[in-house]
XYZ file of C-alpha atoms in Angstrom:
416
model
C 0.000 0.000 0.000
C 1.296 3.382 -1.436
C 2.260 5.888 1.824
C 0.340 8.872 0.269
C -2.727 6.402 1.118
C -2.331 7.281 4.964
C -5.194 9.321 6.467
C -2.876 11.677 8.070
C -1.682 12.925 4.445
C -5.217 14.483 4.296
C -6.945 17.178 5.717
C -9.849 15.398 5.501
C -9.976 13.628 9.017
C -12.627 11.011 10.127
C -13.053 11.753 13.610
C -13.769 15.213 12.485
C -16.601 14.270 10.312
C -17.976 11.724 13.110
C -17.946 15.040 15.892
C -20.258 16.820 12.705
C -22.322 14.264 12.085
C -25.660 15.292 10.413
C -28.060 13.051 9.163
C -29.369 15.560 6.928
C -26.288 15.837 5.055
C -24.906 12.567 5.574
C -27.656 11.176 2.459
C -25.857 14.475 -0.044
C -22.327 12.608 1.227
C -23.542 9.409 0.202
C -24.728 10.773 -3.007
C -21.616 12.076 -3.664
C -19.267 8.933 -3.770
C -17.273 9.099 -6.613
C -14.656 5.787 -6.645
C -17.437 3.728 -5.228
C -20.120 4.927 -7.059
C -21.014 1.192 -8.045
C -22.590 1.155 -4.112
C -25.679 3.516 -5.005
C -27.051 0.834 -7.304
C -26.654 -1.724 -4.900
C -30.159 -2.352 -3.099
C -30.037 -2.103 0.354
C -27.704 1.579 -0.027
C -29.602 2.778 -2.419
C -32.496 1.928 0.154
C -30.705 3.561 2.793
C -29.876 6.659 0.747
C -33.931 7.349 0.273
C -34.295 6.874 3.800
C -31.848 9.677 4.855
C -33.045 11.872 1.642
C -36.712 11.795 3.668
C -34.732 12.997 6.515
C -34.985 16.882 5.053
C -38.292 17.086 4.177
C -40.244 14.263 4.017
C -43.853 13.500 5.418
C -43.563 11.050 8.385
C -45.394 8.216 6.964
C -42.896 8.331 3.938
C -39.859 8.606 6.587
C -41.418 4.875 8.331
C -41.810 3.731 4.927
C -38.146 3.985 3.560
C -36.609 3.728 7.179
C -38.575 -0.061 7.338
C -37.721 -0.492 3.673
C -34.369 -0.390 4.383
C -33.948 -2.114 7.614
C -35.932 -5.033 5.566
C -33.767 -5.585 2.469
C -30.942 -5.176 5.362
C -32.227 -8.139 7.676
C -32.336 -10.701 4.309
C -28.208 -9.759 4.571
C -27.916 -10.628 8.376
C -28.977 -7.352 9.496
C -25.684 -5.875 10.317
C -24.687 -2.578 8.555
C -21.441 -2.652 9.689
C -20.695 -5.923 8.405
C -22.917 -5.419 5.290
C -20.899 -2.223 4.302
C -17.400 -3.667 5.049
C -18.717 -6.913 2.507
C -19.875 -4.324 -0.629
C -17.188 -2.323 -0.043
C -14.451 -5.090 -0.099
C -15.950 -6.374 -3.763
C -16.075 -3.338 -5.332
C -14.613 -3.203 -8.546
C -13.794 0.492 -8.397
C -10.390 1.948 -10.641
C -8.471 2.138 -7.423
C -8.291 -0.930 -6.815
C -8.056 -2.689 -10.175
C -4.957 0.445 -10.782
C -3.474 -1.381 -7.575
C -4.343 -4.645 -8.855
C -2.309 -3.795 -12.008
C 1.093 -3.052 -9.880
C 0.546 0.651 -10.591
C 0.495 2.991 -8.196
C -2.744 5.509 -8.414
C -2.760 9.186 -9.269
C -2.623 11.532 -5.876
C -5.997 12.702 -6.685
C -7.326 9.063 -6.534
C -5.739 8.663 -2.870
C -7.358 11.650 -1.987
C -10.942 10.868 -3.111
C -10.484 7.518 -1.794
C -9.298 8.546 1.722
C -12.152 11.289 1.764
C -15.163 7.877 0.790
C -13.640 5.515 3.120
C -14.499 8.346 5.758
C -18.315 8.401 4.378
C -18.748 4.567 4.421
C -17.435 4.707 7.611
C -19.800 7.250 9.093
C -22.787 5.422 7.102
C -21.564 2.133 8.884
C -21.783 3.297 12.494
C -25.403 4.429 11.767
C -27.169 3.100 14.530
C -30.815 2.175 14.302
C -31.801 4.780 17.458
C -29.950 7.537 15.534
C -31.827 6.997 12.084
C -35.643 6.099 13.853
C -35.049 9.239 16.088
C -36.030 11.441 13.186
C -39.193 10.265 12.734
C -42.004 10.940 15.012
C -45.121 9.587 16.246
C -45.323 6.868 19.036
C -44.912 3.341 16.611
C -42.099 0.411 16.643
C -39.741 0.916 14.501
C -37.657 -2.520 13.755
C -33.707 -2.439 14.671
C -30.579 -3.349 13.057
C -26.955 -3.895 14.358
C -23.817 -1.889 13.705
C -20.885 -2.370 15.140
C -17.406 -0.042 15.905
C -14.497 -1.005 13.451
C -12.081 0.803 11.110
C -13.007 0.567 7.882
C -9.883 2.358 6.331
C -8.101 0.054 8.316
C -9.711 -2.884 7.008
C -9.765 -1.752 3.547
C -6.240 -0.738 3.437
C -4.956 -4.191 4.608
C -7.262 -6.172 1.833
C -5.457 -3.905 -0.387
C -1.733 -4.855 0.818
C -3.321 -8.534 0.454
C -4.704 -8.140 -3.107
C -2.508 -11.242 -4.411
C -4.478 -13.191 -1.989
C -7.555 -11.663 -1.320
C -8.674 -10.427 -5.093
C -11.659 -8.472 -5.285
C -14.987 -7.995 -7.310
C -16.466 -11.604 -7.192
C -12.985 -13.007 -7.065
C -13.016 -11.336 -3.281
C -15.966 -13.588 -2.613
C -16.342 -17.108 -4.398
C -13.176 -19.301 -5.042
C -15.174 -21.566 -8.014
C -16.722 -19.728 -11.182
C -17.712 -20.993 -14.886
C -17.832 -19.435 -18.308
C -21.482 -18.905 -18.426
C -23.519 -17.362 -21.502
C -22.031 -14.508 -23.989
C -18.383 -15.471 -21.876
C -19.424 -14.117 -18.310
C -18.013 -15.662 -15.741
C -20.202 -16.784 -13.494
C -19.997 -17.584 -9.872
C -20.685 -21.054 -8.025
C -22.248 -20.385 -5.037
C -22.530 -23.824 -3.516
C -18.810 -24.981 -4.682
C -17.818 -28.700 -4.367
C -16.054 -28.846 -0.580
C -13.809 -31.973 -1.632
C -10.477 -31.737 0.648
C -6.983 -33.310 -0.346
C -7.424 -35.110 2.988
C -10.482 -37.117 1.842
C -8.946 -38.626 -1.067
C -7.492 -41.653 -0.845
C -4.168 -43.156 -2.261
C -2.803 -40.984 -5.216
C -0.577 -39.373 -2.995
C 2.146 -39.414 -6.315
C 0.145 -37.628 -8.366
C -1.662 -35.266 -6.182
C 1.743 -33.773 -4.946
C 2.678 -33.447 -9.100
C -0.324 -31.556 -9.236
C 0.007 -29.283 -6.064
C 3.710 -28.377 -6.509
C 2.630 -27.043 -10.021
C 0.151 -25.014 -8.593
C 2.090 -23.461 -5.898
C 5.028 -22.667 -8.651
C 2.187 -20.817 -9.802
C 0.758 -18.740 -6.491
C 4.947 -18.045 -6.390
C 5.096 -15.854 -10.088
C 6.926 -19.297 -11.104
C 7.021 -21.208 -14.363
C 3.920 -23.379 -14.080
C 2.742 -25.893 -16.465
C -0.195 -26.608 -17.965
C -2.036 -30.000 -16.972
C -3.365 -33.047 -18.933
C -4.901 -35.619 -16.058
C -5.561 -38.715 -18.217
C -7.211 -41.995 -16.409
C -9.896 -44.076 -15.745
C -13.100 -42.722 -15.282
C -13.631 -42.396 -11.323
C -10.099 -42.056 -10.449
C -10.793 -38.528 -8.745
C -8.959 -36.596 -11.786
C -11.578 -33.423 -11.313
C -12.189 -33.873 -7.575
C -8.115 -33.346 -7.253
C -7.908 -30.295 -8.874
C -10.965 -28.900 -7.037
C -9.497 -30.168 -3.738
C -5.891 -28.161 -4.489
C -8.545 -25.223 -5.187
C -9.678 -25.560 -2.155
C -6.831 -26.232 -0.230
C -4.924 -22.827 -2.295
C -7.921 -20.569 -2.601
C -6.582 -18.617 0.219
C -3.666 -17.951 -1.084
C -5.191 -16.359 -4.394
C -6.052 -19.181 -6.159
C -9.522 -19.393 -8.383
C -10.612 -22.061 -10.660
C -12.856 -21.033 -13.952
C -14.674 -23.823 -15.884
C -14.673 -23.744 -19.202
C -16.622 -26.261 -21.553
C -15.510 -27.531 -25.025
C -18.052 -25.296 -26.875
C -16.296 -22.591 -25.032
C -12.749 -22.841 -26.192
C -12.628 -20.527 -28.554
C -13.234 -18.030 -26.052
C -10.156 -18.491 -23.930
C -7.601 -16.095 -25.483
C -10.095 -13.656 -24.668
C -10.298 -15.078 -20.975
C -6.548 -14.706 -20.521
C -6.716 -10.837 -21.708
C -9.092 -10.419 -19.172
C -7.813 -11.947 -16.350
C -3.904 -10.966 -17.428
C -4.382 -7.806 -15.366
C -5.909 -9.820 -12.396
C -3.829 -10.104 -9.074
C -4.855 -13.541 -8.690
C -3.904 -16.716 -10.209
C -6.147 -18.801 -11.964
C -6.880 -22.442 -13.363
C -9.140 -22.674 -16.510
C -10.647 -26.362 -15.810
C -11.796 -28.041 -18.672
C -13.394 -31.762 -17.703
C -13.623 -34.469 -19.667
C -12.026 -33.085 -23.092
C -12.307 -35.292 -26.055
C -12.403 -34.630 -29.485
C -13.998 -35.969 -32.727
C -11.298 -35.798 -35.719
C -12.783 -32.900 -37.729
C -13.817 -30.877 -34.549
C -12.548 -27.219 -34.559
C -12.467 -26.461 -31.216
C -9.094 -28.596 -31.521
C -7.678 -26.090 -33.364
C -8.605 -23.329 -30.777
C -7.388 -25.571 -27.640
C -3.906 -26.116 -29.324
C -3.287 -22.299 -30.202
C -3.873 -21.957 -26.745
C -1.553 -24.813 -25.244
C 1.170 -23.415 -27.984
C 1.001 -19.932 -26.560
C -0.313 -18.043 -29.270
C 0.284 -13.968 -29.404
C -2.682 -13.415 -27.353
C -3.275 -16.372 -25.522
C -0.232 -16.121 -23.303
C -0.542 -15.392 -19.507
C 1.964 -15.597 -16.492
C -1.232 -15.834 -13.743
C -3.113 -18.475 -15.638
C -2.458 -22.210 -16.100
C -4.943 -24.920 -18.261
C -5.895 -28.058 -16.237
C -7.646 -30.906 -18.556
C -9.245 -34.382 -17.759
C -9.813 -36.986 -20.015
C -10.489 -40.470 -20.338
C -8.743 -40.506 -23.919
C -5.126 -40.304 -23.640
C -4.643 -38.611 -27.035
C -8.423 -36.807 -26.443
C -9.288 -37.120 -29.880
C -11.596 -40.088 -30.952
C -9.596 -41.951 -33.351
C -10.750 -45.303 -35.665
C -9.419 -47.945 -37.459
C -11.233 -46.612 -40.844
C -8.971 -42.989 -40.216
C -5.984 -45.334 -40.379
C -6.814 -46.860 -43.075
C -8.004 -43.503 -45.197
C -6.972 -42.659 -48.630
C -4.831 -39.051 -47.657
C -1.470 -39.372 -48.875
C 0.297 -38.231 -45.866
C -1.565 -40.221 -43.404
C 1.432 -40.222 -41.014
C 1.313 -36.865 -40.904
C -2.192 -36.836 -40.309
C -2.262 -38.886 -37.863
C 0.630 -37.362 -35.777
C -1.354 -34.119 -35.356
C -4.208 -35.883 -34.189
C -1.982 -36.918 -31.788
C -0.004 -33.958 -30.846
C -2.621 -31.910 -29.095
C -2.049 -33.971 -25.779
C 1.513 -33.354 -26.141
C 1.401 -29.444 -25.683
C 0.139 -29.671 -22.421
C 3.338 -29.382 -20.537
C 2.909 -32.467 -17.720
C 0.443 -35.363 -18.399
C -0.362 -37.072 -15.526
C -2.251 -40.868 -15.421
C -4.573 -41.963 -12.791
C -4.981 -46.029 -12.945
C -7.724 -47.653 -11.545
C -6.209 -49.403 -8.393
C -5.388 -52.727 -7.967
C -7.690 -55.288 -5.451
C -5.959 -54.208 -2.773
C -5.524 -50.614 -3.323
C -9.220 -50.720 -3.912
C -9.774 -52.269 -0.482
C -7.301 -50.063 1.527
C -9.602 -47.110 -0.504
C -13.084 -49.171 1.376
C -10.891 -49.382 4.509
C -10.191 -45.495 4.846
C -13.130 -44.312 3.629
C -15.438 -46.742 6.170
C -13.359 -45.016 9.087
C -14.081 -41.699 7.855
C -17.771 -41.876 7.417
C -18.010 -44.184 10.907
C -18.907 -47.634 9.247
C -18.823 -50.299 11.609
C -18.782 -53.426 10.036
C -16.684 -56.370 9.976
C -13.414 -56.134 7.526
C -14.043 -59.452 5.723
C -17.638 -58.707 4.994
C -16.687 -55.280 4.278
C -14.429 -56.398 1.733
C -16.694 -59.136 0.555
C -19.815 -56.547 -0.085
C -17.602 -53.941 -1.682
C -16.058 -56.486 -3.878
C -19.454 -57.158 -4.895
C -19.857 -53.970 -5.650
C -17.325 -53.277 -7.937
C -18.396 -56.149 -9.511
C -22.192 -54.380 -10.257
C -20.261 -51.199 -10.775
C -17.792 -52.533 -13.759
C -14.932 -52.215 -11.931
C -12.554 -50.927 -9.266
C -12.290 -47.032 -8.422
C -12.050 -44.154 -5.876
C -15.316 -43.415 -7.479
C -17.007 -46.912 -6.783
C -15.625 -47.567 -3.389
C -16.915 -43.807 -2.303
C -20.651 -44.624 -3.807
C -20.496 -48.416 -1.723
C -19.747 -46.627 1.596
C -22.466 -44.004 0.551
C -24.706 -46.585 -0.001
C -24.074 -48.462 3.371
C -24.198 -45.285 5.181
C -27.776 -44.451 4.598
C -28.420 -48.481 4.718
C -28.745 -49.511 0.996
């Protein structure tokens, strides 16, 4: 955080403003927020901003109706301004913060203004209930909400210092997103809570996959990944489980679905200027032979003029090692150059720089997978009819994996 930030380089002083406080005024100081202008369109301030604007002149039925209109909005968000205030302004997206984001240091007139706003969100935070209901008259219950004393220059400033980490916009808030419709990315709000701890055996690969990754968080040279395997091996719940295990360290993930590869140059422009570091997840890739999303994916991978980002690495499952759908009658085609033909085909999985395999485990490792997993979910059962049932099970199932032994404990949990 740039010096010139520090209140004490302004004249414009907070406790000064809280010994003036005037509720009058304090909507036209509200209405006046410049770098965080994004906060009058957001419902409960702009809610709170036509309370205090009935303040001056309003009747007093129109003072109980905005007063309760806000306090209701304000209850569906916990009913906390304090807290409330310190959330919205933490994930705004105002040009302070993305200059800071950037590594540039802001213009002197955009310390000022934001010194001189911190100081009004500050002032709006500590509004108490008593103080805002005490302007309107008449002998009726007014509902309360909570506020509580806390610094919110203070607070901002150190999410600032803490931008590699902490991000901000929706990148301050959720940790899992996906390309949605017309490219926005969209936020998960329930994300998948999978842990490191809770998956069992591939201890080899998991550490490939998490030293990558925190080359990455480190400015280092980081790879992109190809995770290649049997279905159910836990190739997508390991890379949401280092997500998880990273995110608070500045790590995001972004899911992005075949259709969608053409717009990924475009995704690493955008997020290119991002503090935070980012995985573009793309599960279960294959390809048919003439599909041209291959062609997008590999100018990608090959690091194209505008497809090149330090903050960004590609992770990619797939139950194909060479992810494109090949035949015997493309081997046997009339092209002339069929070799060649067939080695590009091929090539695509080769531009990922590490390709990792995750085998379905053996009888054993399959059983040591039942073993661990019974402890953890608080199965008591006998180990050879354990074994026995989930044998059975694998059996039903088509075979042996993380996958199947998790769905058999499942299944004996609830009493299936």
């Amino acid at each position: 955080m740039h010096s010139s930030y520090r209140a004490e380089r302004t004249a414009l002083s907070l406790n000064n403003i809280m010994e003036n406080k005037n509720l009058k005024t304090l909507g036209l100081r509200l209405r006046s927020l410049t770098l965080f202008r994004e906060l009058l369109g957001d419902p409960i301030i702009n809610a709170l901003g036509k309370s205090l604007d009935t303040l001056e002149s309003g009747e007093n039925s129109e003072k109980i109706s905005k007063y309760c209109d806000f306090v209701s909005l304000l209850y569906e968000k916990g009913g906390n301004l304090s807290k409330y205030l310190r959330e919205v302004a933490r994930d705004s997206e105002n040009v302070y913060i993305r200059t800071v984001g950037k590594g540039e240091k802001p213009a002197e007139f955009l310390e000022k203004a934001l010194v001189a706003e911190l100081c009004v969100l500050e002032e709006i935070s500590t509004l108490s209930s008593a103080e805002l209901s005490r302007e309107i008259e008449g002998d009726i219950f007014l509902p309360e909400y909570q506020t509580e004393s806390f610094s919110l220059a203070e607070f901002y400033r150190s999410h600032i210092e803490n931008i590699g980490k902490n991000g901000y916009g929706i990148y301050a808030r959720y940790r899992m997103f996906y390309l949605g419709a017309q490219n926005k990315i969209v936020p998960v709000h329930t994300p998948d809570e999978t842990r490191l701890s809770s998956l069992v055996d591939y201890e080899r690969e998991q550490k490939i996959i998490l030293d990558n990754t925190r080359a990455l968080l480190a400015g280092k040279p980081a790879a992109n990944i190809l995770l290649t395997g049997d279905a159910g091996t836990g190739k997508s719940s390991t890379v949401k489980a280092i997500v998880n295990e990273l995110y608070s360290e500045g790590l995001r993930i972004i899911e992005v679905k075949k259709d969608q590869l053409h717009s990924i140059a475009g995704l690493l422009d955008e997020l290119g200027e991002n503090p935070l570091k980012f995985i573009l997840f793309i599960d279960d890739l294959s390809f048919q032979r003439d599909d041209d999303n291959y062609s997008a994916l590999k100018a990608v991978l090959e690091g194209s003029v505008s497809a090149k980002s330090q903050n960004v690495v590609i992770y990619a499952t797939s139950n194909r090692r060479h992810l494109v759908k090949e035949s015997f009658g493309d081997r046997a085609g009339d092209e002339l150059h069929l070799n060649d033909t067939m080695q590009e085909t091929m090539s695509l999985a080769a531009r990922f720089g590490l390709t990792i395999t995750f085998q379905k485990p053996d009888k054993d490792e399959y059983l040591s997978i039942v073993k661990s997993l019974a402890a953890e979910y608080g199965i008591d059962m006998d180990e050879e009819e354990l074994f026995k049932k989930a044998e059975a099970h694998a059996i039903r199932k088509n075979g042996r994996s993380p996958r199947t032994a998790k769905q058999f404990i499942e299944l004996l949990k609830i009493g299936i």
